[in-house]
N, C-alpha and C. Protein backbone atom coordinates (compact mmCIF):
# COMPACT_ATOMS: atom_id res chain seq x y z
N GLY A 1 0.81 -1.19 0.00
CA GLY A 1 0.00 0.00 0.00
C GLY A 1 0.85 1.25 0.00
N GLY A 2 0.24 2.34 0.40
CA GLY A 2 0.92 3.62 0.40
C GLY A 2 2.14 3.67 1.31
N LEU A 3 2.04 3.10 2.51
CA LEU A 3 3.17 3.14 3.43
C LEU A 3 4.32 2.26 2.94
N MET A 4 4.00 1.09 2.40
CA MET A 4 5.04 0.21 1.85
C MET A 4 5.73 0.88 0.67
N THR A 5 4.95 1.59 -0.15
CA THR A 5 5.53 2.31 -1.28
C THR A 5 6.44 3.42 -0.79
N ALA A 6 6.00 4.16 0.22
CA ALA A 6 6.85 5.21 0.79
C ALA A 6 8.17 4.63 1.26
N GLY A 7 8.12 3.49 1.93
CA GLY A 7 9.34 2.83 2.39
C GLY A 7 10.23 2.41 1.25
N ALA A 8 9.62 1.89 0.18
CA ALA A 8 10.40 1.46 -0.99
C ALA A 8 11.06 2.65 -1.66
N VAL A 9 10.32 3.73 -1.83
CA VAL A 9 10.87 4.94 -2.45
C VAL A 9 12.02 5.47 -1.59
N ALA A 10 11.83 5.50 -0.27
CA ALA A 10 12.87 5.98 0.64
C ALA A 10 14.14 5.15 0.54
N ARG A 11 14.01 3.87 0.21
CA ARG A 11 15.17 2.98 0.09
C ARG A 11 15.78 3.00 -1.30
N GLY A 12 15.18 3.77 -2.22
CA GLY A 12 15.73 3.86 -3.57
C GLY A 12 15.30 2.74 -4.50
N ILE A 13 14.26 2.01 -4.14
CA ILE A 13 13.75 0.94 -5.00
C ILE A 13 12.99 1.58 -6.15
N ALA A 14 13.17 1.05 -7.35
CA ALA A 14 12.64 1.70 -8.56
C ALA A 14 11.19 1.35 -8.87
N GLY A 15 10.69 0.25 -8.35
CA GLY A 15 9.32 -0.16 -8.64
C GLY A 15 9.05 -1.50 -7.98
N ALA A 16 7.83 -2.01 -8.18
CA ALA A 16 7.47 -3.28 -7.56
C ALA A 16 6.62 -4.12 -8.50
N VAL A 17 6.92 -5.41 -8.54
CA VAL A 17 6.09 -6.39 -9.23
C VAL A 17 5.70 -7.40 -8.16
N LEU A 18 4.39 -7.54 -7.95
CA LEU A 18 3.89 -8.39 -6.87
C LEU A 18 3.10 -9.56 -7.42
N ASP A 19 3.42 -10.75 -6.96
CA ASP A 19 2.64 -11.94 -7.28
C ASP A 19 1.58 -12.07 -6.20
N ALA A 20 0.87 -10.96 -5.98
CA ALA A 20 -0.12 -10.85 -4.92
C ALA A 20 -0.94 -9.59 -5.18
N GLY A 21 -1.69 -9.17 -4.17
CA GLY A 21 -2.50 -7.97 -4.31
C GLY A 21 -1.82 -6.75 -3.72
N VAL A 22 -2.31 -5.59 -4.10
CA VAL A 22 -1.81 -4.32 -3.57
C VAL A 22 -3.02 -3.46 -3.20
N ARG A 23 -2.85 -2.65 -2.17
CA ARG A 23 -3.92 -1.72 -1.82
C ARG A 23 -3.43 -0.30 -1.98
N ASP A 24 -4.30 0.66 -1.82
CA ASP A 24 -3.98 2.08 -1.93
C ASP A 24 -3.48 2.45 -3.32
N VAL A 25 -4.04 1.83 -4.34
CA VAL A 25 -3.61 2.06 -5.72
C VAL A 25 -3.73 3.54 -6.09
N THR A 26 -4.85 4.16 -5.77
CA THR A 26 -5.05 5.58 -6.09
C THR A 26 -4.01 6.44 -5.37
N GLU A 27 -3.76 6.15 -4.11
CA GLU A 27 -2.77 6.90 -3.34
C GLU A 27 -1.37 6.74 -3.94
N ILE A 28 -1.01 5.52 -4.31
CA ILE A 28 0.31 5.27 -4.89
C ILE A 28 0.47 6.04 -6.20
N GLN A 29 -0.53 5.98 -7.05
CA GLN A 29 -0.45 6.68 -8.33
C GLN A 29 -0.40 8.19 -8.14
N ARG A 30 -1.11 8.69 -7.15
CA ARG A 30 -1.14 10.14 -6.88
C ARG A 30 0.16 10.62 -6.25
N ASP A 31 0.61 9.92 -5.20
CA ASP A 31 1.75 10.40 -4.42
C ASP A 31 3.11 9.95 -4.95
N TYR A 32 3.13 8.86 -5.72
CA TYR A 32 4.39 8.32 -6.22
C TYR A 32 4.25 7.94 -7.70
N PRO A 33 3.92 8.91 -8.56
CA PRO A 33 3.67 8.58 -9.97
C PRO A 33 4.90 8.01 -10.67
N GLN A 34 6.09 8.25 -10.14
CA GLN A 34 7.31 7.72 -10.73
C GLN A 34 7.60 6.29 -10.28
N PHE A 35 6.81 5.76 -9.37
CA PHE A 35 7.05 4.43 -8.80
C PHE A 35 6.01 3.45 -9.35
N PRO A 36 6.39 2.65 -10.36
CA PRO A 36 5.43 1.72 -10.94
C PRO A 36 5.20 0.51 -10.02
N VAL A 37 3.94 0.13 -9.89
CA VAL A 37 3.57 -1.06 -9.13
C VAL A 37 2.68 -1.91 -10.01
N TYR A 38 3.07 -3.16 -10.21
CA TYR A 38 2.28 -4.12 -10.97
C TYR A 38 1.95 -5.27 -10.04
N SER A 39 0.68 -5.63 -9.98
CA SER A 39 0.25 -6.70 -9.09
C SER A 39 -0.84 -7.51 -9.78
N ARG A 40 -1.14 -8.66 -9.21
CA ARG A 40 -2.18 -9.51 -9.78
C ARG A 40 -3.57 -8.93 -9.56
N TRP A 41 -3.76 -8.21 -8.46
CA TRP A 41 -5.07 -7.65 -8.14
C TRP A 41 -4.90 -6.53 -7.13
N SER A 42 -5.98 -5.83 -6.84
CA SER A 42 -5.97 -4.85 -5.76
C SER A 42 -6.87 -5.37 -4.65
N VAL A 43 -6.55 -4.99 -3.42
CA VAL A 43 -7.29 -5.46 -2.25
C VAL A 43 -7.50 -4.32 -1.27
N PRO A 44 -8.56 -4.37 -0.50
CA PRO A 44 -8.78 -3.33 0.50
C PRO A 44 -8.08 -3.62 1.83
N ALA A 45 -7.64 -4.85 2.04
CA ALA A 45 -7.06 -5.24 3.32
C ALA A 45 -5.65 -4.69 3.51
N THR A 46 -5.31 -4.37 4.74
CA THR A 46 -3.97 -3.89 5.08
C THR A 46 -2.94 -5.00 4.87
N THR A 47 -1.68 -4.60 4.68
CA THR A 47 -0.60 -5.57 4.53
C THR A 47 -0.03 -6.00 5.87
N VAL A 48 -0.41 -5.29 6.94
CA VAL A 48 0.13 -5.60 8.27
C VAL A 48 -0.15 -7.07 8.61
N GLY A 49 0.92 -7.80 8.87
CA GLY A 49 0.80 -9.20 9.22
C GLY A 49 0.63 -10.13 8.02
N ARG A 50 0.53 -9.59 6.82
CA ARG A 50 0.33 -10.42 5.63
C ARG A 50 1.57 -10.47 4.74
N TYR A 51 2.28 -9.36 4.64
CA TYR A 51 3.45 -9.28 3.78
C TYR A 51 4.62 -8.74 4.58
N ARG A 52 5.81 -9.18 4.20
CA ARG A 52 7.00 -8.60 4.80
C ARG A 52 8.16 -8.80 3.83
N THR A 53 9.09 -7.89 3.86
CA THR A 53 10.29 -8.00 3.03
C THR A 53 11.22 -8.98 3.72
N VAL A 54 11.65 -10.01 3.01
CA VAL A 54 12.54 -11.00 3.60
C VAL A 54 13.93 -10.95 2.99
N SER A 55 14.05 -10.35 1.81
CA SER A 55 15.37 -10.23 1.20
C SER A 55 15.32 -9.19 0.09
N LEU A 56 16.48 -8.82 -0.39
CA LEU A 56 16.60 -7.84 -1.47
C LEU A 56 17.76 -8.28 -2.35
N ASN A 57 17.59 -8.14 -3.66
CA ASN A 57 18.62 -8.53 -4.62
C ASN A 57 18.98 -10.00 -4.56
N GLU A 58 17.96 -10.84 -4.44
CA GLU A 58 18.11 -12.28 -4.49
C GLU A 58 17.12 -12.82 -5.51
N PRO A 59 17.41 -13.99 -6.11
CA PRO A 59 16.45 -14.56 -7.06
C PRO A 59 15.10 -14.82 -6.40
N VAL A 60 14.03 -14.60 -7.18
CA VAL A 60 12.67 -14.88 -6.73
C VAL A 60 11.92 -15.56 -7.87
N VAL A 61 10.80 -16.15 -7.56
CA VAL A 61 9.93 -16.73 -8.57
C VAL A 61 8.60 -15.97 -8.49
N LEU A 62 8.21 -15.39 -9.62
CA LEU A 62 6.94 -14.66 -9.71
C LEU A 62 6.13 -15.25 -10.84
N GLY A 63 4.95 -15.73 -10.52
CA GLY A 63 4.11 -16.31 -11.56
C GLY A 63 4.78 -17.47 -12.27
N GLY A 64 5.62 -18.20 -11.56
CA GLY A 64 6.32 -19.34 -12.15
C GLY A 64 7.57 -18.97 -12.93
N VAL A 65 7.95 -17.70 -12.93
CA VAL A 65 9.12 -17.23 -13.68
C VAL A 65 10.22 -16.85 -12.69
N SER A 66 11.42 -17.40 -12.89
CA SER A 66 12.56 -17.03 -12.05
C SER A 66 13.09 -15.68 -12.48
N VAL A 67 13.28 -14.80 -11.52
CA VAL A 67 13.82 -13.47 -11.77
C VAL A 67 15.07 -13.32 -10.93
N HIS A 68 16.15 -12.86 -11.58
CA HIS A 68 17.44 -12.75 -10.92
C HIS A 68 17.91 -11.29 -10.89
N PRO A 69 18.71 -10.92 -9.89
CA PRO A 69 19.26 -9.57 -9.87
C PRO A 69 19.97 -9.29 -11.21
N GLY A 70 19.75 -8.11 -11.75
CA GLY A 70 20.35 -7.75 -13.02
C GLY A 70 19.45 -7.99 -14.22
N ASP A 71 18.38 -8.80 -14.04
CA ASP A 71 17.42 -8.99 -15.13
C ASP A 71 16.69 -7.68 -15.37
N LEU A 72 16.24 -7.50 -16.59
CA LEU A 72 15.45 -6.32 -16.94
C LEU A 72 13.98 -6.67 -16.83
N ILE A 73 13.22 -5.85 -16.12
CA ILE A 73 11.78 -6.03 -16.02
C ILE A 73 11.14 -4.92 -16.83
N VAL A 74 10.30 -5.30 -17.79
CA VAL A 74 9.58 -4.33 -18.61
C VAL A 74 8.10 -4.57 -18.36
N ALA A 75 7.37 -3.51 -18.04
CA ALA A 75 5.97 -3.68 -17.70
C ALA A 75 5.15 -2.50 -18.20
N ASP A 76 3.92 -2.81 -18.56
CA ASP A 76 2.94 -1.79 -18.89
C ASP A 76 1.57 -2.39 -18.62
N ARG A 77 0.53 -1.77 -19.10
CA ARG A 77 -0.82 -2.27 -18.83
C ARG A 77 -1.09 -3.64 -19.42
N ASP A 78 -0.30 -4.03 -20.42
CA ASP A 78 -0.49 -5.33 -21.05
C ASP A 78 0.13 -6.47 -20.25
N GLY A 79 1.08 -6.17 -19.40
CA GLY A 79 1.69 -7.22 -18.61
C GLY A 79 3.12 -6.91 -18.22
N VAL A 80 3.78 -7.92 -17.65
CA VAL A 80 5.15 -7.80 -17.15
C VAL A 80 5.99 -8.87 -17.82
N VAL A 81 7.18 -8.47 -18.29
CA VAL A 81 8.09 -9.40 -18.96
C VAL A 81 9.46 -9.31 -18.30
N ARG A 82 10.07 -10.46 -18.12
CA ARG A 82 11.44 -10.53 -17.60
C ARG A 82 12.38 -10.82 -18.75
N VAL A 83 13.45 -10.03 -18.86
CA VAL A 83 14.50 -10.27 -19.84
C VAL A 83 15.76 -10.64 -19.07
N PRO A 84 16.28 -11.86 -19.27
CA PRO A 84 17.51 -12.24 -18.56
C PRO A 84 18.64 -11.25 -18.86
N ALA A 85 19.45 -10.96 -17.87
CA ALA A 85 20.52 -9.97 -18.00
C ALA A 85 21.39 -10.24 -19.23
N ARG A 86 21.69 -11.48 -19.51
CA ARG A 86 22.59 -11.81 -20.62
C ARG A 86 21.96 -11.57 -21.99
N LEU A 87 20.64 -11.37 -22.03
CA LEU A 87 19.94 -11.17 -23.31
C LEU A 87 19.43 -9.75 -23.52
N ILE A 88 19.70 -8.85 -22.59
CA ILE A 88 19.13 -7.51 -22.66
C ILE A 88 19.45 -6.82 -23.99
N THR A 89 20.70 -6.82 -24.40
CA THR A 89 21.08 -6.12 -25.64
C THR A 89 20.39 -6.73 -26.84
N ALA A 90 20.39 -8.06 -26.95
CA ALA A 90 19.77 -8.73 -28.10
C ALA A 90 18.26 -8.48 -28.13
N VAL A 91 17.62 -8.55 -26.98
CA VAL A 91 16.17 -8.32 -26.92
C VAL A 91 15.85 -6.86 -27.24
N LEU A 92 16.64 -5.94 -26.73
CA LEU A 92 16.42 -4.53 -27.03
C LEU A 92 16.56 -4.27 -28.53
N ASP A 93 17.59 -4.85 -29.15
CA ASP A 93 17.77 -4.69 -30.60
C ASP A 93 16.57 -5.25 -31.37
N ALA A 94 16.12 -6.45 -31.00
CA ALA A 94 14.98 -7.07 -31.68
C ALA A 94 13.70 -6.26 -31.46
N ALA A 95 13.48 -5.80 -30.24
CA ALA A 95 12.27 -5.02 -29.94
C ALA A 95 12.28 -3.69 -30.70
N THR A 96 13.44 -3.07 -30.80
CA THR A 96 13.55 -1.81 -31.54
C THR A 96 13.21 -2.02 -33.01
N GLU A 97 13.69 -3.11 -33.59
CA GLU A 97 13.38 -3.43 -34.99
C GLU A 97 11.89 -3.73 -35.17
N ILE A 98 11.30 -4.46 -34.26
CA ILE A 98 9.86 -4.75 -34.35
C ILE A 98 9.07 -3.45 -34.27
N GLU A 99 9.43 -2.57 -33.36
CA GLU A 99 8.73 -1.29 -33.22
C GLU A 99 8.85 -0.46 -34.50
N ARG A 100 10.05 -0.44 -35.09
CA ARG A 100 10.26 0.31 -36.33
C ARG A 100 9.37 -0.23 -37.44
N ARG A 101 9.33 -1.56 -37.58
CA ARG A 101 8.51 -2.18 -38.62
C ARG A 101 7.03 -1.95 -38.38
N GLU A 102 6.60 -2.00 -37.13
CA GLU A 102 5.18 -1.77 -36.84
C GLU A 102 4.78 -0.33 -37.13
N ARG A 103 5.68 0.63 -36.88
CA ARG A 103 5.38 2.02 -37.24
C ARG A 103 5.24 2.14 -38.76
N GLU A 104 6.12 1.50 -39.52
CA GLU A 104 6.01 1.51 -40.99
C GLU A 104 4.70 0.87 -41.43
N GLN A 105 4.35 -0.26 -40.81
CA GLN A 105 3.13 -0.96 -41.17
C GLN A 105 1.91 -0.10 -40.85
N THR A 106 1.92 0.56 -39.72
CA THR A 106 0.81 1.45 -39.35
C THR A 106 0.66 2.57 -40.37
N ARG A 107 1.79 3.18 -40.76
CA ARG A 107 1.73 4.24 -41.77
C ARG A 107 1.14 3.72 -43.08
N LEU A 108 1.57 2.53 -43.50
CA LEU A 108 1.06 1.96 -44.75
C LEU A 108 -0.45 1.73 -44.65
N ILE A 109 -0.91 1.18 -43.55
CA ILE A 109 -2.34 0.92 -43.37
C ILE A 109 -3.13 2.23 -43.40
N LEU A 110 -2.63 3.24 -42.70
CA LEU A 110 -3.33 4.53 -42.67
C LEU A 110 -3.29 5.22 -44.03
N ASP A 111 -2.13 5.16 -44.70
CA ASP A 111 -1.99 5.82 -46.00
C ASP A 111 -2.85 5.16 -47.07
N THR A 112 -2.92 3.83 -47.06
CA THR A 112 -3.68 3.12 -48.10
C THR A 112 -5.12 2.88 -47.69
N GLY A 113 -5.41 3.00 -46.40
CA GLY A 113 -6.76 2.70 -45.93
C GLY A 113 -7.06 1.22 -45.97
N SER A 114 -6.00 0.41 -45.99
CA SER A 114 -6.20 -1.04 -46.16
C SER A 114 -5.37 -1.84 -45.17
N LEU A 115 -6.05 -2.51 -44.27
CA LEU A 115 -5.38 -3.44 -43.37
C LEU A 115 -4.78 -4.59 -44.17
N ARG A 116 -5.50 -5.02 -45.19
CA ARG A 116 -5.03 -6.13 -46.04
C ARG A 116 -3.66 -5.83 -46.65
N ASP A 117 -3.44 -4.59 -47.14
CA ASP A 117 -2.15 -4.22 -47.72
C ASP A 117 -1.04 -4.28 -46.67
N GLY A 118 -1.35 -3.80 -45.48
CA GLY A 118 -0.35 -3.85 -44.40
C GLY A 118 0.01 -5.26 -44.02
N LEU A 119 -0.99 -6.13 -43.98
CA LEU A 119 -0.73 -7.53 -43.65
C LEU A 119 0.05 -8.22 -44.75
N ALA A 120 -0.30 -7.93 -45.99
CA ALA A 120 0.37 -8.58 -47.14
C ALA A 120 1.85 -8.20 -47.19
N LYS A 121 2.16 -6.94 -46.97
CA LYS A 121 3.56 -6.50 -47.07
C LYS A 121 4.40 -7.00 -45.90
N TYR A 122 3.85 -6.96 -44.70
CA TYR A 122 4.64 -7.29 -43.50
C TYR A 122 4.37 -8.68 -42.96
N ASN A 123 3.35 -9.33 -43.48
CA ASN A 123 3.04 -10.73 -43.11
C ASN A 123 2.91 -10.92 -41.59
N ARG A 124 2.30 -9.94 -40.93
CA ARG A 124 2.06 -10.09 -39.49
C ARG A 124 1.05 -9.05 -39.03
N ILE A 125 0.46 -9.34 -37.91
CA ILE A 125 -0.43 -8.37 -37.28
C ILE A 125 -0.13 -8.33 -35.80
């Protein structure tokens, strides 16, 4: 919740991904807009006695995925993705190329007024 977020911000933590629920979502977004929090759900119940920090910078498993210190976590409204540290450069290069091609495809679709033309040229949606 809000107090846990305040503590995380005070410790210099950049964000949180929770394989659990979070409360005070409105407060967190209002008071700490730079601190992203991704969770499975939101809950009205307090965290007192339910959650506690047991370690920092150690491997964890979230949603069945192992996450290690140094891994890149990318998240938005569509979901959360873990990129292993050793693959960050390769994944960033591939993602940049995909984004470039999708912008070209979007322009083609808008310019021609045809989704079919965009699909035919780029063979993907």
